[in-house]
PDB file of C-alpha atoms and ligand atoms in Angstrom:
ATOM      1  CA  UNK A   9     -33.692  39.941  -8.964  1.00  0.00           C
ATOM      2  CA  UNK A  10     -34.583  42.924 -11.219  1.00  0.00           C
ATOM      3  CA  UNK A  11     -35.995  42.146 -14.572  1.00  0.00           C
ATOM      4  CA  UNK A  12     -35.922  43.972 -17.799  1.00  0.00           C
ATOM      5  CA  UNK A  13     -39.011  44.039 -20.001  1.00  0.00           C
ATOM      6  CA  UNK A  14     -37.331  43.852 -23.308  1.00  0.00           C
ATOM      7  CA  UNK A  15     -40.565  44.730 -25.161  1.00  0.00           C
ATOM      8  CA  UNK A  16     -40.004  48.285 -23.884  1.00  0.00           C
ATOM      9  CA  UNK A  17     -36.923  49.129 -26.000  1.00  0.00           C
ATOM     10  CA  UNK A  18     -36.398  52.453 -27.706  1.00  0.00           C
ATOM     11  CA  UNK A  19     -33.746  53.956 -29.868  1.00  0.00           C
ATOM     12  CA  UNK A  20     -32.494  57.077 -28.114  1.00  0.00           C
ATOM     13  CA  UNK A  21     -29.573  58.549 -30.208  1.00  0.00           C
ATOM     14  CA  UNK A  22     -26.528  58.067 -32.339  1.00  0.00           C
ATOM     15  CA  UNK A  23     -23.551  59.748 -30.882  1.00  0.00           C
ATOM     16  CA  UNK A  24     -20.911  60.856 -33.357  1.00  0.00           C
ATOM     17  CA  UNK A  25     -18.685  62.878 -31.004  1.00  0.00           C
ATOM     18  CA  UNK A  26     -17.711  62.836 -27.283  1.00  0.00           C
ATOM     19  CA  UNK A  27     -20.117  65.727 -26.537  1.00  0.00           C
ATOM     20  CA  UNK A  28     -23.120  63.533 -27.524  1.00  0.00           C
ATOM     21  CA  UNK A  29     -22.205  60.654 -25.094  1.00  0.00           C
ATOM     22  CA  UNK A  30     -25.004  60.141 -22.444  1.00  0.00           C
ATOM     23  CA  UNK A  31     -24.024  60.461 -18.849  1.00  0.00           C
ATOM     24  CA  UNK A  32     -26.645  58.987 -16.651  1.00  0.00           C
ATOM     25  CA  UNK A  33     -27.349  57.283 -13.381  1.00  0.00           C
ATOM     26  CA  UNK A  34     -28.995  54.573 -15.480  1.00  0.00           C
ATOM     27  CA  UNK A  35     -26.891  51.397 -15.734  1.00  0.00           C
ATOM     28  CA  UNK A  36     -25.137  51.366 -19.106  1.00  0.00           C
ATOM     29  CA  UNK A  37     -24.339  48.121 -20.774  1.00  0.00           C
ATOM     30  CA  UNK A  38     -21.712  48.635 -23.563  1.00  0.00           C
ATOM     31  CA  UNK A  39     -21.454  46.244 -26.482  1.00  0.00           C
ATOM     32  CA  UNK A  40     -18.356  45.866 -28.611  1.00  0.00           C
ATOM     33  CA  UNK A  41     -16.990  43.560 -31.139  1.00  0.00           C
ATOM     34  CA  UNK A  42     -15.388  43.335 -34.512  1.00  0.00           C
ATOM     35  CA  UNK A  43     -17.389  43.933 -37.582  1.00  0.00           C
ATOM     36  CA  UNK A  44     -19.565  40.978 -38.639  1.00  0.00           C
ATOM     37  CA  UNK A  45     -18.948  39.059 -35.334  1.00  0.00           C
ATOM     38  CA  UNK A  46     -22.849  39.246 -34.846  1.00  0.00           C
ATOM     39  CA  UNK A  47     -22.989  42.174 -32.439  1.00  0.00           C
ATOM     40  CA  UNK A  48     -26.363  43.380 -33.719  1.00  0.00           C
ATOM     41  CA  UNK A  49     -27.596  39.792 -33.869  1.00  0.00           C
ATOM     42  CA  UNK A  50     -26.620  39.364 -30.157  1.00  0.00           C
ATOM     43  CA  UNK A  51     -28.490  42.594 -29.209  1.00  0.00           C
ATOM     44  CA  UNK A  52     -31.545  41.573 -31.195  1.00  0.00           C
ATOM     45  CA  UNK A  53     -31.435  38.065 -29.611  1.00  0.00           C
ATOM     46  CA  UNK A  54     -31.220  39.588 -26.078  1.00  0.00           C
ATOM     47  CA  UNK A  55     -34.249  41.949 -26.914  1.00  0.00           C
ATOM     48  CA  UNK A  56     -36.208  39.056 -28.652  1.00  0.00           C
ATOM     49  CA  UNK A  57     -36.373  41.122 -31.778  1.00  0.00           C
ATOM     50  CA  UNK A  58     -35.532  40.554 -35.363  1.00  0.00           C
ATOM     51  CA  UNK A  59     -34.582  43.896 -36.459  1.00  0.00           C
ATOM     52  CA  UNK A  60     -33.900  46.395 -33.665  1.00  0.00           C
ATOM     53  CA  UNK A  61     -30.211  46.828 -33.869  1.00  0.00           C
ATOM     54  CA  UNK A  62     -29.663  46.422 -37.606  1.00  0.00           C
ATOM     55  CA  UNK A  63     -28.133  43.261 -38.980  1.00  0.00           C
ATOM     56  CA  UNK A  64     -25.722  42.989 -41.832  1.00  0.00           C
ATOM     57  CA  UNK A  65     -25.256  46.731 -42.460  1.00  0.00           C
ATOM     58  CA  UNK A  66     -22.151  47.334 -44.486  1.00  0.00           C
ATOM     59  CA  UNK A  67     -19.189  47.145 -42.172  1.00  0.00           C
ATOM     60  CA  UNK A  68     -17.436  50.391 -41.310  1.00  0.00           C
ATOM     61  CA  UNK A  69     -20.391  52.460 -42.454  1.00  0.00           C
ATOM     62  CA  UNK A  70     -21.536  53.306 -38.987  1.00  0.00           C
ATOM     63  CA  UNK A  71     -18.934  55.035 -36.841  1.00  0.00           C
ATOM     64  CA  UNK A  72     -21.399  56.047 -34.258  1.00  0.00           C
ATOM     65  CA  UNK A  73     -22.134  55.080 -30.746  1.00  0.00           C
ATOM     66  CA  UNK A  74     -25.866  54.003 -30.564  1.00  0.00           C
ATOM     67  CA  UNK A  75     -27.916  54.240 -27.384  1.00  0.00           C
ATOM     68  CA  UNK A  76     -31.025  52.234 -26.665  1.00  0.00           C
ATOM     69  CA  UNK A  77     -33.043  52.579 -23.533  1.00  0.00           C
ATOM     70  CA  UNK A  78     -34.457  49.299 -22.283  1.00  0.00           C
ATOM     71  CA  UNK A  79     -37.524  49.434 -20.030  1.00  0.00           C
ATOM     72  CA  UNK A  80     -36.344  52.829 -18.733  1.00  0.00           C
ATOM     73  CA  UNK A  81     -33.942  50.821 -16.574  1.00  0.00           C
ATOM     74  CA  UNK A  82     -30.875  50.374 -18.659  1.00  0.00           C
ATOM     75  CA  UNK A  83     -29.046  51.724 -21.626  1.00  0.00           C
ATOM     76  CA  UNK A  84     -27.722  49.263 -24.183  1.00  0.00           C
ATOM     77  CA  UNK A  85     -24.846  50.979 -26.039  1.00  0.00           C
ATOM     78  CA  UNK A  86     -23.793  49.598 -29.428  1.00  0.00           C
ATOM     79  CA  UNK A  87     -20.219  50.697 -30.164  1.00  0.00           C
ATOM     80  CA  UNK A  88     -19.106  50.669 -33.779  1.00  0.00           C
ATOM     81  CA  UNK A  89     -17.428  47.506 -34.972  1.00  0.00           C
ATOM     82  CA  UNK A  90     -13.808  47.353 -35.651  1.00  0.00           C
ATOM     83  CA  UNK A  91     -11.255  45.386 -37.716  1.00  0.00           C
ATOM     84  CA  UNK A  92     -12.910  45.517 -41.013  1.00  0.00           C
ATOM     85  CA  UNK A  93     -10.171  45.521 -43.552  1.00  0.00           C
ATOM     86  CA  UNK A  94     -11.873  47.595 -46.277  1.00  0.00           C
ATOM     87  CA  UNK A  95     -12.384  50.767 -44.438  1.00  0.00           C
ATOM     88  CA  UNK A  96     -10.437  53.826 -45.384  1.00  0.00           C
ATOM     89  CA  UNK A  97      -7.611  55.235 -43.310  1.00  0.00           C
ATOM     90  CA  UNK A  98      -9.813  58.371 -42.481  1.00  0.00           C
ATOM     91  CA  UNK A  99     -12.599  56.081 -41.329  1.00  0.00           C
ATOM     92  CA  UNK A 100     -10.199  54.075 -39.121  1.00  0.00           C
ATOM     93  CA  UNK A 101      -8.964  57.410 -37.589  1.00  0.00           C
ATOM     94  CA  UNK A 102     -12.511  58.476 -36.859  1.00  0.00           C
ATOM     95  CA  UNK A 103     -13.212  55.111 -35.261  1.00  0.00           C
ATOM     96  CA  UNK A 104     -10.045  55.455 -33.118  1.00  0.00           C
ATOM     97  CA  UNK A 105     -10.785  58.984 -32.047  1.00  0.00           C
ATOM     98  CA  UNK A 106     -14.469  58.205 -31.047  1.00  0.00           C
ATOM     99  CA  UNK A 107     -13.393  55.134 -29.134  1.00  0.00           C
ATOM    100  CA  UNK A 108     -10.445  56.939 -27.372  1.00  0.00           C
ATOM    101  CA  UNK A 109     -12.815  59.622 -26.258  1.00  0.00           C
ATOM    102  CA  UNK A 110     -15.386  57.081 -25.053  1.00  0.00           C
ATOM    103  CA  UNK A 111     -12.955  55.026 -23.010  1.00  0.00           C
ATOM    104  CA  UNK A 112     -11.108  58.091 -21.735  1.00  0.00           C
ATOM    105  CA  UNK A 113     -14.303  59.521 -20.296  1.00  0.00           C
ATOM    106  CA  UNK A 114     -14.931  58.134 -16.885  1.00  0.00           C
ATOM    107  CA  UNK A 115     -18.203  56.631 -15.719  1.00  0.00           C
ATOM    108  CA  UNK A 116     -19.672  55.828 -19.091  1.00  0.00           C
ATOM    109  CA  UNK A 117     -19.664  51.995 -18.734  1.00  0.00           C
ATOM    110  CA  UNK A 118     -21.421  49.991 -16.026  1.00  0.00           C
ATOM    111  CA  UNK A 119     -20.771  46.658 -17.682  1.00  0.00           C
ATOM    112  CA  UNK A 120     -18.883  45.898 -20.811  1.00  0.00           C
ATOM    113  CA  UNK A 121     -20.050  43.128 -23.107  1.00  0.00           C
ATOM    114  CA  UNK A 122     -17.303  42.075 -25.605  1.00  0.00           C
ATOM    115  CA  UNK A 123     -18.407  39.805 -28.456  1.00  0.00           C
ATOM    116  CA  UNK A 124     -15.872  37.503 -30.065  1.00  0.00           C
ATOM    117  CA  UNK A 125     -16.127  34.646 -32.560  1.00  0.00           C
ATOM    118  CA  UNK A 126     -16.180  31.370 -30.806  1.00  0.00           C
ATOM    119  CA  UNK A 127     -14.578  29.601 -33.829  1.00  0.00           C
ATOM    120  CA  UNK A 128     -11.344  31.646 -33.825  1.00  0.00           C
ATOM    121  CA  UNK A 129      -8.490  32.817 -31.789  1.00  0.00           C
ATOM    122  CA  UNK A 130      -9.367  36.579 -30.830  1.00  0.00           C
ATOM    123  CA  UNK A 131      -7.714  39.021 -33.190  1.00  0.00           C
ATOM    124  CA  UNK A 132      -5.117  41.626 -32.252  1.00  0.00           C
ATOM    125  CA  UNK A 133      -7.942  44.164 -32.361  1.00  0.00           C
ATOM    126  CA  UNK A 134      -9.892  41.989 -29.993  1.00  0.00           C
ATOM    127  CA  UNK A 135      -6.964  41.993 -27.530  1.00  0.00           C
ATOM    128  CA  UNK A 136      -6.763  45.753 -27.827  1.00  0.00           C
ATOM    129  CA  UNK A 137     -10.452  46.192 -27.059  1.00  0.00           C
ATOM    130  CA  UNK A 138     -10.121  43.843 -24.039  1.00  0.00           C
ATOM    131  CA  UNK A 139      -7.319  46.024 -22.831  1.00  0.00           C
ATOM    132  CA  UNK A 140      -9.365  49.175 -23.179  1.00  0.00           C
ATOM    133  CA  UNK A 141     -12.169  47.612 -21.036  1.00  0.00           C
ATOM    134  CA  UNK A 142      -9.640  46.445 -18.483  1.00  0.00           C
ATOM    135  CA  UNK A 143      -8.120  49.985 -18.328  1.00  0.00           C
ATOM    136  CA  UNK A 144     -11.739  51.329 -17.803  1.00  0.00           C
ATOM    137  CA  UNK A 145     -11.744  49.055 -14.756  1.00  0.00           C
ATOM    138  CA  UNK A 146     -15.548  48.150 -15.459  1.00  0.00           C
ATOM    139  CA  UNK A 147     -16.851  44.596 -15.085  1.00  0.00           C
ATOM    140  CA  UNK A 148     -16.727  42.740 -18.362  1.00  0.00           C
ATOM    141  CA  UNK A 149     -18.499  39.737 -19.914  1.00  0.00           C
ATOM    142  CA  UNK A 150     -17.181  38.000 -23.064  1.00  0.00           C
ATOM    143  CA  UNK A 151     -19.703  36.566 -25.427  1.00  0.00           C
ATOM    144  CA  UNK A 152     -18.387  33.716 -27.668  1.00  0.00           C
ATOM    145  CA  UNK A 153     -20.836  33.946 -30.611  1.00  0.00           C
ATOM    146  CA  UNK A 154     -21.586  31.719 -33.546  1.00  0.00           C
ATOM    147  CA  UNK A 155     -21.356  28.677 -31.361  1.00  0.00           C
ATOM    148  CA  UNK A 156     -23.738  26.979 -33.545  1.00  0.00           C
ATOM    149  CA  UNK A 157     -20.780  26.573 -35.940  1.00  0.00           C
ATOM    150  CA  UNK A 158     -18.620  24.682 -33.454  1.00  0.00           C
ATOM    151  CA  UNK A 159     -18.305  20.950 -32.978  1.00  0.00           C
ATOM    152  CA  UNK A 160     -18.931  19.839 -29.451  1.00  0.00           C
ATOM    153  CA  UNK A 161     -15.213  18.856 -29.077  1.00  0.00           C
ATOM    154  CA  UNK A 162     -14.161  22.378 -29.943  1.00  0.00           C
ATOM    155  CA  UNK A 163     -16.079  24.215 -27.323  1.00  0.00           C
ATOM    156  CA  UNK A 164     -13.772  23.771 -24.318  1.00  0.00           C
ATOM    157  CA  UNK A 165     -10.467  24.362 -26.158  1.00  0.00           C
ATOM    158  CA  UNK A 166     -11.805  27.370 -27.968  1.00  0.00           C
ATOM    159  CA  UNK A 167     -13.251  29.008 -24.804  1.00  0.00           C
ATOM    160  CA  UNK A 168      -9.833  28.407 -23.137  1.00  0.00           C
ATOM    161  CA  UNK A 169      -7.973  30.018 -26.154  1.00  0.00           C
ATOM    162  CA  UNK A 170     -10.272  33.005 -25.864  1.00  0.00           C
ATOM    163  CA  UNK A 171      -9.536  33.341 -22.095  1.00  0.00           C
ATOM    164  CA  UNK A 172      -5.831  33.029 -22.505  1.00  0.00           C
ATOM    165  CA  UNK A 173      -5.540  35.176 -25.552  1.00  0.00           C
ATOM    166  CA  UNK A 174      -7.595  38.111 -24.074  1.00  0.00           C
ATOM    167  CA  UNK A 175      -5.666  37.634 -20.694  1.00  0.00           C
ATOM    168  CA  UNK A 176      -9.005  37.479 -18.814  1.00  0.00           C
ATOM    169  CA  UNK A 177      -8.987  37.532 -15.047  1.00  0.00           C
ATOM    170  CA  UNK A 178     -10.949  34.639 -13.544  1.00  0.00           C
ATOM    171  CA  UNK A 179     -13.880  36.780 -12.527  1.00  0.00           C
ATOM    172  CA  UNK A 180     -14.761  37.572 -16.158  1.00  0.00           C
ATOM    173  CA  UNK A 181     -17.337  35.136 -17.481  1.00  0.00           C
ATOM    174  CA  UNK A 182     -17.133  33.718 -21.025  1.00  0.00           C
ATOM    175  CA  UNK A 183     -20.624  32.971 -22.279  1.00  0.00           C
ATOM    176  CA  UNK A 184     -21.021  30.497 -25.095  1.00  0.00           C
ATOM    177  CA  UNK A 185     -23.636  32.116 -27.370  1.00  0.00           C
ATOM    178  CA  UNK A 186     -25.408  31.687 -30.544  1.00  0.00           C
ATOM    179  CA  UNK A 187     -27.443  34.646 -31.738  1.00  0.00           C
ATOM    180  CA  UNK A 188     -28.840  32.420 -34.463  1.00  0.00           C
ATOM    181  CA  UNK A 189     -30.048  29.518 -32.153  1.00  0.00           C
ATOM    182  CA  UNK A 190     -30.564  31.491 -28.905  1.00  0.00           C
ATOM    183  CA  UNK A 191     -27.944  29.494 -27.033  1.00  0.00           C
ATOM    184  CA  UNK A 192     -26.617  31.502 -24.022  1.00  0.00           C
ATOM    185  CA  UNK A 193     -29.267  34.234 -24.229  1.00  0.00           C
ATOM    186  CA  UNK A 194     -30.584  33.598 -20.640  1.00  0.00           C
ATOM    187  CA  UNK A 195     -26.999  33.214 -19.261  1.00  0.00           C
ATOM    188  CA  UNK A 196     -26.048  36.625 -20.792  1.00  0.00           C
ATOM    189  CA  UNK A 197     -29.168  38.290 -19.550  1.00  0.00           C
ATOM    190  CA  UNK A 198     -28.502  36.992 -16.063  1.00  0.00           C
ATOM    191  CA  UNK A 199     -24.971  38.633 -16.164  1.00  0.00           C
ATOM    192  CA  UNK A 200     -26.493  41.861 -17.353  1.00  0.00           C
ATOM    193  CA  UNK A 201     -29.233  41.848 -14.742  1.00  0.00           C
ATOM    194  CA  UNK A 202     -26.568  41.811 -11.945  1.00  0.00           C
ATOM    195  CA  UNK A 203     -25.878  45.344 -12.907  1.00  0.00           C
ATOM    196  CA  UNK A 204     -29.382  46.681 -13.569  1.00  0.00           C
TER     197      UNK A 204
HETATM  198  P1  LIG B   4     -22.315  42.885 -36.673  1.00  0.00           P
HETATM  199  O1  LIG B   4     -21.616  43.480 -37.833  1.00  0.00           O
HETATM  200  O2  LIG B   4     -21.337  42.475 -35.685  1.00  0.00           O
HETATM  201  O3  LIG B   4     -23.416  43.723 -36.126  1.00  0.00           O
HETATM  202  O4  LIG B   4     -22.883  41.491 -37.059  1.00  0.00           O
HETATM  203  P2  LIG B   4     -24.369  41.085 -37.651  1.00  0.00           P
HETATM  204  O5  LIG B   4     -25.245  40.975 -36.433  1.00  0.00           O
HETATM  205  O6  LIG B   4     -24.777  42.089 -38.708  1.00  0.00           O
HETATM  206  O7  LIG B   4     -24.081  39.622 -38.106  1.00  0.00           O
HETATM  207  C1  LIG B   4     -23.163  39.398 -39.176  1.00  0.00           C
HETATM  208  C2  LIG B   4     -23.400  38.076 -39.844  1.00  0.00           C
HETATM  209  O8  LIG B   4     -23.217  36.958 -38.960  1.00  0.00           O
HETATM  210  C3  LIG B   4     -24.869  37.987 -40.387  1.00  0.00           C
HETATM  211  O9  LIG B   4     -24.864  37.295 -41.743  1.00  0.00           O
HETATM  212  C4  LIG B   4     -25.528  37.141 -39.318  1.00  0.00           C
HETATM  213  O10 LIG B   4     -26.625  36.451 -39.816  1.00  0.00           O
HETATM  214  C5  LIG B   4     -24.443  36.258 -38.854  1.00  0.00           C
HETATM  215  N1  LIG B   4     -24.502  35.786 -37.490  1.00  0.00           N
HETATM  216  C6  LIG B   4     -24.685  36.458 -36.403  1.00  0.00           C
HETATM  217  N2  LIG B   4     -24.711  35.743 -35.273  1.00  0.00           N
HETATM  218  C7  LIG B   4     -24.606  34.504 -35.678  1.00  0.00           C
HETATM  219  C8  LIG B   4     -24.695  33.218 -34.983  1.00  0.00           C
HETATM  220  O11 LIG B   4     -24.800  33.104 -33.714  1.00  0.00           O
HETATM  221  N3  LIG B   4     -24.503  32.126 -35.771  1.00  0.00           N
HETATM  222  C9  LIG B   4     -24.332  32.107 -37.194  1.00  0.00           C
HETATM  223  N4  LIG B   4     -24.111  30.928 -37.731  1.00  0.00           N
HETATM  224  N5  LIG B   4     -24.387  33.257 -37.765  1.00  0.00           N
HETATM  225  C10 LIG B   4     -24.467  34.524 -37.093  1.00  0.00           C
END
């Protein structure tokens, strides 16, 4: 199996418009999730870094698509978070336009990685995001983050609720994850490496 040297990770660019999106033969792994779900923390955990993708930046402030090149073998693409209540209408519109243009363009996604909060039922915005990935017809992995906050007895029912709420086909894996503790890191990397 291929491997990814996560020590070789570089920031490539922030795309603010469709003309800035990267079209490449290199496999492109696209990370999405609502603000504060821990998307930056998941990416940092995958890359064994503390501060690569920024953590805890004020939600809604970064309506950009951020590209990182990993080991010259894969792009990790950090989509702007969604669902933050306090952003202005104009920022929401900017997010919507940028995401529409991203998902409308064909061939920008090799694998989608959608991060949800393992503690809660996915939000309406999460459902919409899952539909966008489904419409893009790319493979998808769901990351159920913040698992360190779950009681053992909550794991199975919560994962089942995520699967039914997002209407996931059987072939879409749901990976129980804790960016804080490292749970699920190897399982998620194994899913990603299938496409690299
Ligand atoms: P983003 O907005 O989705 O990029 O989220 P961040 O990575 O900035 O994380 C948002 C908050 O959730 C921060 O306070 C993180 O420390 C916290 N967080 C992220 N992942 C986890 C996790 O697995 N467990 C717990 N308990 N907290 C987490």
